[in-house]
Coordinates of C-alpha atoms in Angstrom, one line a residue:
F1 CA 50.1 -11.6 114.8
A2 CA 49.5 -15.1 113.6
H3 CA 50.1 -16.8 117.0
I4 CA 49.4 -14.9 120.2
H5 CA 48.7 -17.0 123.3
H6 CA 47.0 -15.8 126.4
A7 CA 48.8 -17.9 129.0
A8 CA 46.9 -19.5 131.8
C9 CA 49.8 -19.3 134.2
T10 CA 52.8 -17.0 134.9
E11 CA 55.4 -19.4 133.5
M12 CA 53.5 -19.7 130.1
F13 CA 53.1 -16.0 130.0
V14 CA 56.7 -15.3 130.5
A15 CA 57.9 -18.0 128.2
T16 CA 56.0 -16.7 125.2
G17 CA 57.8 -13.3 125.2
S18 CA 54.9 -12.0 123.1
L19 CA 52.6 -9.2 123.9
L20 CA 48.8 -9.7 124.1
L21 CA 48.4 -6.0 123.9
L22 CA 49.8 -6.0 120.3
A23 CA 47.3 -8.6 119.3
L24 CA 44.6 -6.3 120.5
L25 CA 46.3 -3.4 118.7
A26 CA 46.2 -5.4 115.5
Q27 CA 42.5 -6.1 116.0
T28 CA 41.6 -2.5 116.8
I29 CA 44.1 -0.7 114.6
E30 CA 41.7 2.1 113.6
N31 CA 41.1 3.1 117.2
A32 CA 44.4 2.2 118.7
S33 CA 47.0 4.0 120.7
P34 CA 47.8 7.7 120.7
F35 CA 51.3 7.2 119.2
A36 CA 51.9 6.8 115.5
I37 CA 51.4 3.5 113.7
S38 CA 52.6 2.5 110.2
S39 CA 53.0 -0.6 108.0
S40 CA 56.0 -1.6 106.1
S41 CA 53.7 -2.4 103.2
S42 CA 51.9 0.9 103.2
P43 CA 52.5 3.0 100.1
K44 CA 51.9 6.2 102.1
R45 CA 55.1 6.1 104.1
K46 CA 58.5 4.7 103.3
K47 CA 59.9 2.7 106.2
V48 CA 63.4 4.0 107.1
S49 CA 66.1 2.3 108.9
N50 CA 69.2 4.1 110.0
Q51 CA 71.2 1.2 111.3
G52 CA 74.8 1.6 110.1
K53 CA 73.8 4.3 107.6
A54 CA 74.1 8.0 107.3
A55 CA 70.9 10.1 107.5
G56 CA 70.9 11.0 103.8
G57 CA 73.2 10.7 100.9
F58 CA 74.5 14.3 100.8
A59 CA 77.5 15.9 102.4
K60 CA 76.8 17.0 105.9
K61 CA 75.9 20.6 106.4
P62 CA 77.7 22.7 109.1
D63 CA 74.4 22.9 111.1
D64 CA 73.9 19.2 111.2
T65 CA 75.9 18.9 114.4
V66 CA 75.8 20.5 117.8
P67 CA 78.6 20.5 120.4
T68 CA 78.9 17.3 122.3
S69 CA 77.2 17.6 125.7
H70 CA 77.4 14.1 126.9
T71 CA 79.7 11.2 127.7
R72 CA 78.9 7.7 126.4
D73 CA 77.6 5.2 128.9
E74 CA 80.3 2.5 128.9
S75 CA 78.9 0.5 131.8
P76 CA 78.9 -3.3 131.4
S77 CA 75.2 -3.4 132.0
T78 CA 74.4 -1.1 129.2
K79 CA 76.8 -2.8 126.8
N80 CA 75.2 -6.2 127.8
L81 CA 71.7 -4.8 127.0
I82 CA 72.8 -3.6 123.6
N83 CA 74.4 -6.9 122.8
F84 CA 71.2 -8.7 123.9
L85 CA 69.0 -6.5 121.8
L86 CA 71.2 -6.8 118.7
Q87 CA 70.8 -10.6 119.0
W88 CA 67.0 -9.9 118.6
K89 CA 67.7 -7.9 115.4
S90 CA 67.1 -4.5 117.1
E91 CA 68.2 -1.6 114.9
G92 CA 69.6 1.9 115.4
L93 CA 71.5 1.2 118.7
G94 CA 74.6 2.9 117.3
P95 CA 73.1 6.0 115.7
A96 CA 71.3 6.5 119.1
E97 CA 73.5 6.0 122.1
V98 CA 73.0 6.1 125.8
G99 CA 75.1 8.8 127.6
F100 CA 75.3 11.1 130.6
D101 CA 74.8 14.9 130.4
T102 CA 78.1 16.5 131.2
S103 CA 76.5 19.2 133.3
T104 CA 73.8 17.3 135.2
G105 CA 75.0 13.7 135.1
I106 CA 71.5 12.6 134.0
R107 CA 71.4 9.5 131.7
G108 CA 69.7 10.0 128.4
M109 CA 69.9 9.1 124.7
Y110 CA 71.8 11.1 122.1
A111 CA 72.0 11.2 118.3
T112 CA 75.4 10.1 116.9
Q113 CA 74.3 11.2 113.4
P114 CA 71.7 13.7 112.1
F115 CA 68.2 12.5 111.5
K116 CA 65.5 14.0 109.2
K117 CA 61.9 14.4 110.1
N118 CA 60.1 10.9 110.1
D119 CA 63.4 9.0 110.2
I120 CA 63.3 5.9 112.4
V121 CA 66.0 6.6 115.0
C122 CA 66.0 3.1 116.5
K123 CA 63.6 0.2 117.0
I124 CA 63.2 -3.0 118.9
P125 CA 61.1 -6.0 118.1
S126 CA 57.9 -6.6 120.1
D127 CA 59.4 -9.9 121.2
V128 CA 61.7 -8.1 123.7
A129 CA 58.9 -5.9 125.2
L130 CA 57.6 -6.9 128.6
A131 CA 53.9 -6.7 129.2
L132 CA 52.9 -5.7 132.7
V133 CA 49.1 -5.8 132.7
D134 CA 46.6 -8.5 131.7
P135 CA 44.0 -6.5 129.7
S136 CA 41.3 -9.0 130.7
I137 CA 41.4 -7.6 134.3
D138 CA 39.2 -4.6 134.7
T139 CA 41.4 -2.0 136.6
G140 CA 41.7 1.7 136.6
E141 CA 44.9 3.6 135.6
T142 CA 46.2 3.8 139.2
M143 CA 45.4 0.2 139.9
N144 CA 47.2 -0.7 136.7
I145 CA 50.4 0.7 138.2
A146 CA 49.9 -1.2 141.5
Y147 CA 48.9 -4.4 139.9
G148 CA 51.6 -3.9 137.3
A149 CA 54.1 -3.8 140.1
V150 CA 52.8 -7.1 141.4
N151 CA 53.0 -8.6 137.9
F152 CA 56.5 -7.2 137.4
L153 CA 57.8 -8.9 140.5
Q154 CA 56.0 -12.2 140.0
W155 CA 56.4 -12.5 136.2
Y156 CA 60.0 -11.2 135.9
Q157 CA 62.0 -9.9 138.8
N158 CA 61.3 -12.7 141.2
N159 CA 60.7 -15.4 138.7
E160 CA 64.0 -17.4 138.4
Q161 CA 63.4 -18.5 134.8
A162 CA 62.3 -15.2 133.6
R163 CA 65.0 -13.3 135.5
G164 CA 67.6 -15.3 133.7
M165 CA 66.0 -14.6 130.3
W166 CA 65.6 -10.9 130.9
S167 CA 68.6 -10.1 133.1
A168 CA 70.3 -8.1 130.4
Y169 CA 67.4 -5.6 130.6
L170 CA 66.5 -5.9 134.3
D171 CA 70.1 -5.1 135.3
T172 CA 69.8 -1.7 133.6
L173 CA 66.8 -0.6 135.5
P174 CA 67.2 2.1 138.2
T175 CA 67.7 1.1 141.9
T176 CA 67.0 3.1 145.0
E177 CA 70.7 4.1 144.9
A178 CA 70.9 5.1 141.2
H179 CA 68.7 7.0 138.8
F180 CA 65.9 7.2 141.3
D181 CA 63.7 10.3 141.6
P182 CA 61.1 9.7 144.4
T183 CA 57.5 10.2 143.4
P184 CA 55.0 11.7 146.0
D185 CA 54.0 8.2 147.3
F186 CA 57.5 8.0 148.8
Y187 CA 57.0 11.3 150.6
S188 CA 56.0 11.6 154.3
D189 CA 52.4 12.5 155.1
E190 CA 53.5 16.0 155.9
E191 CA 55.3 16.4 152.6
I192 CA 52.3 15.1 150.7
E193 CA 50.1 17.7 152.4
Q194 CA 52.6 20.4 151.5
L195 CA 52.0 19.7 147.8
E196 CA 48.6 21.3 148.6
F197 CA 47.1 20.8 145.1
P198 CA 44.2 18.4 145.8
M199 CA 44.6 16.3 142.6
I200 CA 48.2 15.2 143.4
V201 CA 47.6 15.0 147.1
N202 CA 44.7 12.6 146.6
Q203 CA 46.6 10.6 144.0
A204 CA 49.7 10.1 146.3
K205 CA 47.6 9.0 149.2
E206 CA 45.5 6.6 147.1
R207 CA 48.6 5.0 145.5
K208 CA 50.2 4.5 148.9
K209 CA 46.9 2.9 150.1
Q210 CA 46.6 0.6 147.2
I211 CA 50.3 -0.5 147.4
A212 CA 49.8 -1.2 151.1
A213 CA 46.7 -3.3 150.4
L214 CA 48.3 -5.3 147.6
A215 CA 51.5 -5.8 149.6
E216 CA 49.5 -7.4 152.4
S217 CA 47.2 -9.5 150.1
E218 CA 50.1 -10.7 147.9
N219 CA 52.5 -11.2 150.9
I220 CA 55.1 -8.8 149.4
P221 CA 57.2 -6.4 151.5
F222 CA 55.7 -2.9 151.2
D223 CA 59.1 -1.3 150.3
E224 CA 59.7 -3.9 147.6
L225 CA 56.3 -3.4 146.0
Q226 CA 56.4 0.4 146.4
F227 CA 59.7 0.5 144.4
A228 CA 58.3 -1.9 141.8
A229 CA 55.3 0.5 141.4
W230 CA 57.7 3.3 140.9
L231 CA 59.5 1.3 138.2
V232 CA 56.1 0.6 136.5
A233 CA 55.0 4.2 136.7
S234 CA 58.3 5.8 135.6
R235 CA 59.7 3.3 133.1
S236 CA 56.7 1.7 131.4
F237 CA 54.8 3.1 128.4
A238 CA 51.0 3.3 128.9
I239 CA 49.2 2.5 125.7
K240 CA 45.5 3.1 125.3
I241 CA 43.7 0.5 123.1
S242 CA 40.0 0.0 122.3
V243 CA 38.6 -3.3 123.5
D244 CA 35.6 -5.4 122.7
D245 CA 32.7 -4.7 125.0
P246 CA 30.4 -7.7 125.4
L247 CA 27.5 -5.4 126.0
V248 CA 27.8 -3.8 122.6
R249 CA 25.7 -5.5 119.9
D250 CA 27.2 -7.2 116.9
G251 CA 28.2 -4.8 114.2
A252 CA 28.4 -1.8 116.5
T253 CA 31.6 0.0 117.4
S254 CA 32.9 -0.2 121.0
T255 CA 34.3 2.9 122.5
S256 CA 35.7 1.2 125.5
E257 CA 39.4 1.7 126.2
K258 CA 42.0 0.3 128.5
A259 CA 45.5 1.4 129.4
I260 CA 48.1 -1.4 128.8
R261 CA 51.5 -0.9 130.3
V262 CA 54.6 -2.3 128.7
L263 CA 58.4 -2.1 129.4
L264 CA 60.5 -1.3 126.3
P265 CA 64.2 -2.0 126.8
F266 CA 66.6 0.7 125.6
L267 CA 63.7 3.0 124.5
D268 CA 62.9 3.6 128.2
M269 CA 66.2 5.5 128.6
I270 CA 64.9 8.4 126.5
N271 CA 64.2 11.5 128.6
H272 CA 61.1 13.8 128.5
S273 CA 60.6 17.2 127.0
S274 CA 57.2 18.9 127.6
D275 CA 57.4 21.6 125.0
S276 CA 60.2 20.6 122.5
A277 CA 60.3 16.8 122.1
N278 CA 62.1 15.9 118.9
A279 CA 60.9 12.3 118.7
E280 CA 57.9 10.0 119.4
L281 CA 57.1 6.4 120.2
H282 CA 56.0 4.7 117.0
L283 CA 54.6 1.2 116.3
I284 CA 55.4 -0.5 113.0
D285 CA 53.4 -3.4 111.5
P286 CA 51.3 -4.3 114.6
E287 CA 49.3 -6.7 112.4
K288 CA 52.3 -8.8 111.7
D289 CA 54.4 -11.3 113.7
E290 CA 57.5 -9.1 113.2
A291 CA 56.1 -5.9 114.8
W292 CA 58.4 -3.2 116.1
F293 CA 58.4 -0.5 118.8
A294 CA 60.4 2.4 117.3
I295 CA 61.5 6.0 118.0
R296 CA 60.7 8.3 115.1
A297 CA 62.0 11.8 114.6
V298 CA 59.2 14.4 114.6
R299 CA 61.6 17.1 113.5
P300 CA 65.2 17.2 112.3
I301 CA 67.6 16.1 115.0
K302 CA 71.2 17.2 114.8
K303 CA 74.2 15.0 115.6
G304 CA 75.0 15.3 119.3
K305 CA 71.5 16.4 120.2
E306 CA 69.7 14.7 123.0
I307 CA 66.7 12.6 121.8
T308 CA 63.6 13.4 123.7
I309 CA 59.9 12.3 123.7
S310 CA 56.8 13.5 125.6
Y311 CA 55.8 11.2 128.4
G312 CA 52.2 10.2 129.1
A313 CA 49.7 7.9 127.5
S314 CA 48.4 10.7 125.3
G315 CA 51.8 12.2 124.6
V316 CA 51.1 15.2 126.9
E317 CA 51.4 15.4 130.6
S318 CA 51.0 18.1 133.2
S319 CA 53.7 18.9 135.7
L320 CA 51.4 17.2 138.3
G321 CA 51.4 14.0 136.3
L322 CA 55.2 14.2 135.7
L323 CA 55.9 14.5 139.4
M324 CA 53.3 11.8 140.4
N325 CA 54.6 9.2 137.9
Y326 CA 58.2 10.2 137.1
G327 CA 59.4 12.2 140.1
F328 CA 60.4 15.5 138.5
V329 CA 59.0 18.9 137.8
P330 CA 59.9 20.3 134.3
D331 CA 61.1 23.9 133.9
E332 CA 58.5 24.6 131.2
N333 CA 55.1 22.9 130.5
R334 CA 52.3 24.6 128.5
I335 CA 49.9 21.9 129.7
D336 CA 49.8 23.4 133.2
A337 CA 48.0 26.5 132.1
L338 CA 45.4 24.4 130.3
L339 CA 44.9 22.3 133.4
L340 CA 44.3 25.3 135.6
R341 CA 41.9 26.9 133.1
K342 CA 39.9 23.7 133.0
G343 CA 39.5 23.8 136.8
G344 CA 37.4 21.4 138.7
E345 CA 37.0 20.2 142.3
N346 CA 40.5 18.8 142.5
C347 CA 42.0 22.0 141.2
I348 CA 43.1 25.3 142.9
E349 CA 41.7 27.7 140.4
S350 CA 43.4 30.9 141.5
L351 CA 46.4 32.2 143.4
D352 CA 44.1 33.1 146.2
G353 CA 43.4 29.4 146.9
W354 CA 47.0 28.7 148.0
S355 CA 48.2 29.1 151.6
T356 CA 51.5 30.7 150.5
T357 CA 52.5 33.3 147.9
L358 CA 54.9 32.7 145.0
E359 CA 57.5 34.9 146.7
E360 CA 57.3 32.8 149.9
D361 CA 57.7 29.6 147.9
E362 CA 60.7 31.0 146.1
A363 CA 62.3 31.9 149.4
Q364 CA 61.7 28.5 150.9
L365 CA 62.9 26.7 147.7
A366 CA 66.3 28.5 148.0
Q367 CA 66.8 26.7 151.4
A368 CA 64.9 23.4 150.6
T369 CA 66.4 19.9 150.7
G370 CA 65.2 16.4 149.9
N371 CA 61.6 15.9 148.7
M372 CA 60.7 19.5 149.6
V373 CA 62.7 20.7 146.6
N374 CA 60.2 19.2 144.2
V375 CA 57.2 20.1 146.5
L376 CA 58.2 23.7 146.2
K377 CA 59.2 23.5 142.6
L378 CA 55.7 22.2 141.7
R379 CA 54.0 24.9 143.8
K380 CA 56.1 27.6 142.1
K381 CA 55.6 26.1 138.6
L382 CA 51.8 26.0 139.0
K383 CA 51.6 29.5 140.5
L384 CA 53.6 30.9 137.5
S385 CA 51.2 29.1 135.2
Y386 CA 48.2 31.2 136.2
S387 CA 49.7 34.1 134.4
S388 CA 50.1 31.9 131.3
E389 CA 46.3 31.3 131.0
E390 CA 44.8 32.8 127.9

């Protein structure tokens, strides 16, 4: 980026519309984020745009399409967002459309044409991405979520000027009444204890504690900050970047990393798949003013197929992390067995360490309601994963 300004105040930060994180990405390109990066000038990869084009110049094969399993999202807020992003030269918002699964009602993104491996499905310019964390502040991952929630409220949601600028996007975000899957920090103390696995029990308690402390120090209602933290955890993308360490001598390579959180309009409507994601987050030309956040196919995607990515800063996430940050427990997740095999003090390393049996959890799950559904689904999922260890 030729001109990236680190604003000294909220108003300047919001007005720029630029991302300091991308300046850092440009400076540390060799050690940057876990998602793919390419350059439009690189001879190694041809940049592909599918806006208004068919995916390939040959006649479609019969297996290029799957039966339609969604209905298009025709809501005014989604249409307004798409029009807003098109004004910023975003691409692929037709070949990839937002819709609702006809069997579950869950919102997601679907291919309206076939894509080949490495095709760019859709992309938005970095100018419409919303940074949530100032990388100059030394915070841990959990504090990034809590502080990111404060920044979200102060920089965007409750900032009159910024709210007007970003309303097309902010109006599409979930509310407590729609598209909201509570994470464990919304559970009662008893429900948190019922999770039983020390790692997620401790994380839920710590997040609630940090949100409460920030709510008091920043004079923000607890419920408002807690939901903002949920938005940051579930909707933002955490990007790990290497940063300059002042303690490292000149000429040496710093191994210090920070997690930068950023909201990506439209792209954040893509759902997760633990074991069979067909796309990934991709950064194009981070060293240029016109950088792009894109979704790239990692395997062929048929017309009508849901587009999915793998959540998490490293592109992989255990069921514990998915429940803690996104509020759901996946049906399948190979990472769980690896987590259990690694063990550690915050892990239950065998079935004998649980207070209930798998059969007891299954019986309770059949009668469960509210948050206890995911509590028991997680316990069942983890217990089944012990048998998957190699």
